[in-house]
Backbone as numpy.savetxt, mean C-alpha at the origin, in Angstrom:
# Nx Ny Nz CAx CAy CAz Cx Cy Cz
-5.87 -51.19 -41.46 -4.54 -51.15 -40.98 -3.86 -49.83 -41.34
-4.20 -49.29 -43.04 -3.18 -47.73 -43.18 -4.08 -46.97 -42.19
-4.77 -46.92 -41.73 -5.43 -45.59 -40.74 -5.30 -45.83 -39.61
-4.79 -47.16 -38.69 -3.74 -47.54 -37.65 -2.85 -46.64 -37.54
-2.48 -47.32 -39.12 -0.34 -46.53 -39.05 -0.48 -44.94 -39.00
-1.82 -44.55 -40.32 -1.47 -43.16 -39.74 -2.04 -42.41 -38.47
-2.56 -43.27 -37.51 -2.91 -42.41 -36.25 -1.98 -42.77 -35.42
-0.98 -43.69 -35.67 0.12 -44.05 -34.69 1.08 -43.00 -34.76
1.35 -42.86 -36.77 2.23 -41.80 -36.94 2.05 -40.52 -36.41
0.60 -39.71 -36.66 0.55 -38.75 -35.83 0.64 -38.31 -34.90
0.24 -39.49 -33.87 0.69 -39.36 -32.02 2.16 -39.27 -31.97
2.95 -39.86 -32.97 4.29 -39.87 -32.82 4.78 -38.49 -33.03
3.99 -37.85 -33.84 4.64 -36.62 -33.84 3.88 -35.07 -33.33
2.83 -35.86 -32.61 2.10 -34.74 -31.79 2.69 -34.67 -30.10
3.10 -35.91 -30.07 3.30 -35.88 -28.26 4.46 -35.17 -28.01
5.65 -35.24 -28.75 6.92 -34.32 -29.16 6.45 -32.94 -28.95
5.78 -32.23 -30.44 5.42 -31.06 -30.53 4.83 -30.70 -29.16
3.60 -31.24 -28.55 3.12 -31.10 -27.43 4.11 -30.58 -26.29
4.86 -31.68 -26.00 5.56 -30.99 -25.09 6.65 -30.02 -25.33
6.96 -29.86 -26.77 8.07 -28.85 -26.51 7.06 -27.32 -27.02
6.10 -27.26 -26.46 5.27 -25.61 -25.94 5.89 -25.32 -24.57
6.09 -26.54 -23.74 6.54 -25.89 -22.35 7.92 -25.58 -22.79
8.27 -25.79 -23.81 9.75 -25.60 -23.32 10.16 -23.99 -24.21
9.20 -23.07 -24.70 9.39 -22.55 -25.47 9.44 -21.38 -23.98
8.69 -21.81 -22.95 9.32 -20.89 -21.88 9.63 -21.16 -20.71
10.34 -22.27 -21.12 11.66 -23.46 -19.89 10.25 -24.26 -19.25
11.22 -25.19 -18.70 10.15 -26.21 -18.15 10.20 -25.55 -16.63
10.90 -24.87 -16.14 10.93 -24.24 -14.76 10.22 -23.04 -14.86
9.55 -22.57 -15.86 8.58 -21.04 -16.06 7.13 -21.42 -15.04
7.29 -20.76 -14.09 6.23 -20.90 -13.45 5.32 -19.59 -12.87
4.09 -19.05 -12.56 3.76 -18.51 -12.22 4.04 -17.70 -10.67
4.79 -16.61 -10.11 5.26 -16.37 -9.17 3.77 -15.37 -8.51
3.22 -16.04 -7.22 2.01 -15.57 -7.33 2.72 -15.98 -5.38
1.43 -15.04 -4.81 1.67 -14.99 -3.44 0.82 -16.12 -2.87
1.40 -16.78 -1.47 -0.02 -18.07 -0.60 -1.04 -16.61 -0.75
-2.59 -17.82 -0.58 -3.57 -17.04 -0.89 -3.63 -15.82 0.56
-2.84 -16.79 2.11 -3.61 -15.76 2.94 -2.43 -14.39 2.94
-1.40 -14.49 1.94 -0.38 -13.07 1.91 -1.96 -12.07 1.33
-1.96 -13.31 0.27 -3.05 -12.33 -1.01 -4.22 -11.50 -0.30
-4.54 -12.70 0.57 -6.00 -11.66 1.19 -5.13 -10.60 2.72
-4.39 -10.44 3.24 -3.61 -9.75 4.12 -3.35 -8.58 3.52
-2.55 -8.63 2.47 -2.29 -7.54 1.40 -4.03 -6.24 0.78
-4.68 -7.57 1.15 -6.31 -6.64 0.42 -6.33 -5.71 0.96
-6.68 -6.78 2.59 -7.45 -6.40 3.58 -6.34 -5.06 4.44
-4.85 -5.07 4.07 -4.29 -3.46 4.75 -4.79 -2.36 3.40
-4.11 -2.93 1.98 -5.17 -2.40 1.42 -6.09 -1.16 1.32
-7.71 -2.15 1.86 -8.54 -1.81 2.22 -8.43 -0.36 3.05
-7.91 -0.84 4.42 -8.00 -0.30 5.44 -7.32 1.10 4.88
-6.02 1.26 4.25 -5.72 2.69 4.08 -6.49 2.89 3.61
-7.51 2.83 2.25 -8.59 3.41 1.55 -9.65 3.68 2.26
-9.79 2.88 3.22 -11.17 3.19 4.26 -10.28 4.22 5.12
-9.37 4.44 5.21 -8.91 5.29 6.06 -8.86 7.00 5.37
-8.59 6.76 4.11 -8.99 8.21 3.65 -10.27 8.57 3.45
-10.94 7.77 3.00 -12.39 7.61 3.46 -13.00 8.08 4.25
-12.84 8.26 5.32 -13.07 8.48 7.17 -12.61 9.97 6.71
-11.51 10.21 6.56 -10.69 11.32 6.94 -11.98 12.94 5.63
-12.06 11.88 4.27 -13.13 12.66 3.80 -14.38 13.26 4.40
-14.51 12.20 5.04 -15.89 12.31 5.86 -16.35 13.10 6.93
-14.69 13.62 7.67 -14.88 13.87 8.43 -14.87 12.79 9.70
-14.71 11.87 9.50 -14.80 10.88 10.63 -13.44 10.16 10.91
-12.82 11.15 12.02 -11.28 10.88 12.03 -11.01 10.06 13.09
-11.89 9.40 13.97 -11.83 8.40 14.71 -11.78 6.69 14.19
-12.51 7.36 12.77 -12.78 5.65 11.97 -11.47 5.77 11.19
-11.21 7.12 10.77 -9.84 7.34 10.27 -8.63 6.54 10.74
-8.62 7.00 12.46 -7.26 6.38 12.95 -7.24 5.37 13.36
-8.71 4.67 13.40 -8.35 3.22 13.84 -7.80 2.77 12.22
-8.77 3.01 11.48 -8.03 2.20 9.62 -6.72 2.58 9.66
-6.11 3.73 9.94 -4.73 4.17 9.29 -3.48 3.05 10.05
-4.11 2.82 11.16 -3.30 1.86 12.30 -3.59 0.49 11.60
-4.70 0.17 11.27 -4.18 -1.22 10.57 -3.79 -1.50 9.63
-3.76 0.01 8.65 -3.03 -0.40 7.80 -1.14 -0.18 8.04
-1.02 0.55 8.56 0.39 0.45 8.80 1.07 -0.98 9.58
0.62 -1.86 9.49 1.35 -3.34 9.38 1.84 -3.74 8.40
1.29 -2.96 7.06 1.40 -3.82 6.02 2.62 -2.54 5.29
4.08 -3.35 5.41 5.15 -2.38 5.17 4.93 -1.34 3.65
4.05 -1.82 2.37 3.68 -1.40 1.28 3.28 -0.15 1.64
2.54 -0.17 2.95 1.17 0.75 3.12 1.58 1.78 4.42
2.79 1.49 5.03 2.98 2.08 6.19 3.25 3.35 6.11
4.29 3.70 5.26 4.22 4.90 4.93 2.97 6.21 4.95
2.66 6.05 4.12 1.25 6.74 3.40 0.07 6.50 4.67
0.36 5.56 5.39 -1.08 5.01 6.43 -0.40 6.01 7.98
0.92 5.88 8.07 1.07 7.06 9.28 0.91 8.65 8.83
1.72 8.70 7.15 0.92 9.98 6.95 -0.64 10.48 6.97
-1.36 9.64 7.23 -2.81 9.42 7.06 -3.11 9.91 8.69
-2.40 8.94 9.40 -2.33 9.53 11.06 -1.81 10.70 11.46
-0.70 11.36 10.91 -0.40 12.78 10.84 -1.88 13.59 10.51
-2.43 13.20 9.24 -3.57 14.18 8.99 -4.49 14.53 10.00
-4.52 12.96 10.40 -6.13 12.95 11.22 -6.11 13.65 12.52
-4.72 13.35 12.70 -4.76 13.91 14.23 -4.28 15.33 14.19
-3.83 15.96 13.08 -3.99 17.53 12.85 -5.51 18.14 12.80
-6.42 17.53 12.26 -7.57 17.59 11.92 -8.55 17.59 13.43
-8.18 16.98 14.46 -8.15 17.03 15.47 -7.81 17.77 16.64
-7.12 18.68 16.01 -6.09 19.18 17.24 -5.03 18.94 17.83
-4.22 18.00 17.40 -2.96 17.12 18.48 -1.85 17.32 17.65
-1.59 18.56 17.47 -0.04 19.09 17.02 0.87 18.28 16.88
1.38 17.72 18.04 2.08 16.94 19.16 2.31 15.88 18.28
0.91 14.68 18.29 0.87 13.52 17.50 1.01 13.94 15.86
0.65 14.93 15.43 0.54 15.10 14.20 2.15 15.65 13.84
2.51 16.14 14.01 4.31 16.08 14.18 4.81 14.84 13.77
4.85 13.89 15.28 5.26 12.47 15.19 4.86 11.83 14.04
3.66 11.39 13.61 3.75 11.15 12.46 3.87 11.21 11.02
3.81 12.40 10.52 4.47 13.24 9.72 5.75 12.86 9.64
6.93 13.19 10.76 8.02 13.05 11.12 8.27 11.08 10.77
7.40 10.16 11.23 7.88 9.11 10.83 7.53 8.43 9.27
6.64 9.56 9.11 6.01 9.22 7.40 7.46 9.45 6.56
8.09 10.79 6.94 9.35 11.22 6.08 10.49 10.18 6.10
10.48 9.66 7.34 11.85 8.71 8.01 11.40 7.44 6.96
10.23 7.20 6.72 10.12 5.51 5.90 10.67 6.18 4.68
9.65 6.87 3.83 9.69 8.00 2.45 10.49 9.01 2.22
11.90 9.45 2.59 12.47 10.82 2.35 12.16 11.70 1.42
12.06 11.05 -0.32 11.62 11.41 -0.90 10.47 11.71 -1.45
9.31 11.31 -0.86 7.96 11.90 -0.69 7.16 13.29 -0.36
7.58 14.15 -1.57 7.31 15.66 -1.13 5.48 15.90 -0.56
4.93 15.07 -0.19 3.58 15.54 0.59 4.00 15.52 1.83
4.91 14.34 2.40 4.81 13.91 3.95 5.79 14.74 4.41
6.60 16.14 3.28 7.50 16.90 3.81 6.41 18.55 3.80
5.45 18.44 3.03 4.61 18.92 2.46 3.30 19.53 3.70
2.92 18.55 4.31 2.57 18.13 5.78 2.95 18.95 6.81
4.15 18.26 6.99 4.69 18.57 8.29 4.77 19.94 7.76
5.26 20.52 7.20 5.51 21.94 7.05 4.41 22.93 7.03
3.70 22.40 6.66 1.86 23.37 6.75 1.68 23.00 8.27
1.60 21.63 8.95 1.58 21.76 10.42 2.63 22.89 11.15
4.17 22.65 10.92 4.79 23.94 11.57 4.60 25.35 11.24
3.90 25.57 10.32 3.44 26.86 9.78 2.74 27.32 10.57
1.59 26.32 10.86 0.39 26.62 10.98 0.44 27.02 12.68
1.11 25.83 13.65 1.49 26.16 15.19 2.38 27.67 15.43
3.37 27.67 14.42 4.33 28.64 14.43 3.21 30.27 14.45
2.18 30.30 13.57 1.18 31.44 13.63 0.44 31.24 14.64
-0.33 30.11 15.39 -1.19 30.08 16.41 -0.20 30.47 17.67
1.15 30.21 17.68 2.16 30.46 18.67 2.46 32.05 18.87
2.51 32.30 17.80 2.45 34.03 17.56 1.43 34.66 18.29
0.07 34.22 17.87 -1.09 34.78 17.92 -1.62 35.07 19.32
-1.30 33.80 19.92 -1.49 33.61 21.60 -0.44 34.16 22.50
0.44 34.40 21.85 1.63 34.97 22.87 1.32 35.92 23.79
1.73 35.66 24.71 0.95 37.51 25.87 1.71 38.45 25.25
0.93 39.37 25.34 1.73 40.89 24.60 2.10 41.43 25.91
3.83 41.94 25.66 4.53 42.71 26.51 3.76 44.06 26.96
């Protein structure tokens, strides 16, 4: 019977202690974590900018601009993923497009001195080929 009482007594004062651990960081402390398919959406744009500089290393600016386009869905990544499309399509030849995006890399990022960084080595760079080709008087 005393080794009853004292395993009764102890539950009496373990189930207490027990629960007040949750309360040492509220009973409403919960883990703030994303649904799993944000989690895998988030990878997978992600991904795609990294595979997109990837490409652009490589030399392979076609695999470049399809990645840089999917990643710019993902607002984290949009930025940095049209500056990615500025590159590629300088790298290419397309002034034109490489402008535009440059130009909308700055409009998300103002303060981002590459995507001002960019565009300015692109106008440099047309501004001398513009020179160069000019018909001479």
């Amino acid at each position: 019977m005393r080794s009853s009482h004292k395993s009764l007594l102890l539950l009496a004062f373990a189930v207490p202690l027990a629960g007040g651990c949750s309360s040492l960081f509220g009973r409403t402390a919960t883990l703030k974590t994303k649904p799993p398919e944000q989690t895998a959406l988030a990878l997978a744009e992600a991904a795609h900018l990294a595979a997109g500089r990837a490409a652009l290393d490589r030399g392979n600016h076609a695999e470049a601009i399809t990645a840089f386009r999917y990643a710019r869905t993902s607002p984290e990544h949009a930025a940095d993923a049209t500056n990615g499309l500025g590159v590629a399509y300088s790298n290419i030849g397309r002034p034109d497009l490489a402008e535009r995006y440059f130009r909308q890399a700055m409009a998300m990022e103002p303060r981002n001195p590459r995507f001002a960084a960019n565009l300015d080595r692109l106008l440099r760079a047309n501004a001398a080929f513009a020179a160069r080709s000019a018909p001479s008087e």
